[in-house]
């Protein structure tokens, strides 16, 4: 197991890594809409989703992967009514093959944000 942390994503809020690599697999911790300075980007769910996806991208890059390597995502949202707005932003990051996905409404997320996303990715060696 290789812990992965990115200097281009906000620091973890607790005792965990941004993700871990095991062989050709990468498992991310949930990413929330924090800037590098640790501030919540906005109250707007679409802006929050964009920041989350940018944080996911930074963590993937640190693992030597990209969005094209994602095989599964899990989205946690505080209001299922926001699903269409989140989906619009999320979908823009996957112009090719789409990964499997789950989306769950939860009662509360860290720092009372509206969206959190975790990913599983696999990099097949050429």
Coordinates of C-alpha atoms in Angstrom, one line a residue:
X1 CA 0.0 0.0 0.0
X2 CA 1.3 3.4 -1.0
X3 CA -0.3 6.5 0.6
X4 CA -0.9 9.3 -2.0
X5 CA -1.1 13.0 -1.1
X6 CA -1.2 15.9 -3.5
X7 CA 0.3 19.4 -2.9
X8 CA -2.4 20.6 -5.4
X9 CA -5.4 19.5 -3.2
X10 CA -6.4 20.8 0.2
X11 CA -4.8 19.0 3.2
X12 CA -6.8 16.2 4.7
X13 CA -9.0 17.2 7.6
X14 CA -7.9 14.3 9.8
X15 CA -5.5 11.3 10.0
X16 CA -5.8 10.0 6.5
X17 CA -4.2 10.2 3.1
X18 CA -5.8 11.7 0.0
X19 CA -5.8 8.1 -1.3
X20 CA -3.8 4.9 -1.5
X21 CA -2.4 2.9 -4.4
X22 CA -2.4 -0.9 -4.2
X23 CA -0.8 -2.3 -7.3
X24 CA -2.5 -0.7 -10.3
X25 CA -5.5 0.3 -8.2
X26 CA -6.1 3.7 -6.6
X27 CA -8.7 4.4 -3.9
X28 CA -9.3 8.0 -3.0
X29 CA -10.6 9.5 0.2
X30 CA -13.7 11.6 -0.2
X31 CA -12.9 15.1 -1.6
X32 CA -15.0 18.1 -0.6
X33 CA -15.1 21.6 -2.1
X34 CA -12.2 23.1 -0.2
X35 CA -9.6 25.4 -1.9
X36 CA -5.9 24.8 -1.3
X37 CA -6.2 27.3 1.6
X38 CA -8.8 25.1 3.2
X39 CA -11.8 27.4 2.6
X40 CA -15.1 26.3 1.2
X41 CA -15.3 27.5 -2.4
X42 CA -18.9 28.8 -2.4
X43 CA -22.5 28.1 -1.3
X44 CA -23.4 27.3 -4.9
X45 CA -23.7 23.5 -5.4
X46 CA -22.3 23.6 -9.0
X47 CA -19.3 25.6 -7.9
X48 CA -18.8 23.2 -5.0
X49 CA -19.0 20.2 -7.4
X50 CA -16.5 21.8 -9.8
X51 CA -14.0 22.3 -6.9
X52 CA -14.5 18.7 -5.7
X53 CA -13.8 17.4 -9.2
X54 CA -10.7 19.6 -9.5
X55 CA -9.5 18.2 -6.1
X56 CA -10.2 14.7 -7.4
X57 CA -8.2 15.5 -10.5
X58 CA -5.2 16.7 -8.4
X59 CA -5.3 13.6 -6.2
X60 CA -5.5 11.3 -9.3
X61 CA -2.5 13.2 -10.9
X62 CA -0.5 12.6 -7.7
X63 CA -1.3 8.9 -8.2
X64 CA -0.1 9.0 -11.8
X65 CA -3.7 8.7 -13.1
X66 CA -6.5 10.8 -14.7
X67 CA -10.2 10.9 -15.0
X68 CA -10.0 8.3 -17.8
X69 CA -8.7 5.8 -15.3
X70 CA -11.7 6.0 -12.9
X71 CA -13.8 2.9 -12.8
X72 CA -16.2 3.8 -9.9
X73 CA -17.3 7.0 -8.2
X74 CA -19.4 7.5 -5.1
X75 CA -21.1 10.8 -4.7
X76 CA -22.5 11.9 -1.4
X77 CA -25.0 14.9 -1.5
X78 CA -26.9 16.7 1.2
X79 CA -30.0 17.3 -1.0
X80 CA -31.1 14.9 -3.7
X81 CA -32.9 17.9 -5.3
X82 CA -29.4 19.1 -6.3
X83 CA -28.7 16.0 -8.3
X84 CA -29.3 17.5 -11.8
X85 CA -27.0 20.4 -11.1
X86 CA -24.3 18.1 -9.7
X87 CA -24.7 15.7 -12.5
X88 CA -24.2 18.5 -15.1
X89 CA -20.9 19.5 -13.7
X90 CA -19.8 15.9 -12.9
X91 CA -20.6 14.7 -16.4
X92 CA -18.3 17.3 -18.1
X93 CA -15.3 15.5 -16.6
X94 CA -16.1 12.3 -18.4
X95 CA -16.3 13.0 -22.1
X96 CA -15.4 9.4 -23.0
X97 CA -16.2 6.2 -21.2
X98 CA -18.3 6.6 -18.1
X99 CA -17.4 5.0 -14.8
X100 CA -19.8 3.1 -12.6
X101 CA -21.4 5.4 -10.0
X102 CA -23.4 5.5 -6.9
X103 CA -25.1 8.6 -5.5
X104 CA -26.4 8.8 -1.9
X105 CA -28.2 11.6 0.0
X106 CA -26.8 11.9 3.5
X107 CA -27.9 14.0 6.4
X108 CA -24.6 15.9 6.8
X109 CA -21.2 16.2 5.3
X110 CA -17.9 17.5 6.7
X111 CA -17.9 21.3 7.1
X112 CA -21.6 21.2 6.1
X113 CA -20.7 21.1 2.4
X114 CA -23.2 20.0 -0.2
X115 CA -21.2 17.4 -2.1
X116 CA -18.4 14.9 -1.5
X117 CA -16.9 12.5 -4.1
X118 CA -14.6 9.5 -3.8
X119 CA -13.2 7.5 -6.6
X120 CA -11.6 4.1 -7.5
X121 CA -9.3 4.1 -10.4
X122 CA -7.2 1.5 -12.2
X123 CA -4.1 2.1 -14.4
X124 CA -3.4 -0.7 -16.7
X125 CA 0.3 -1.0 -17.6
X126 CA 1.0 -0.9 -21.4

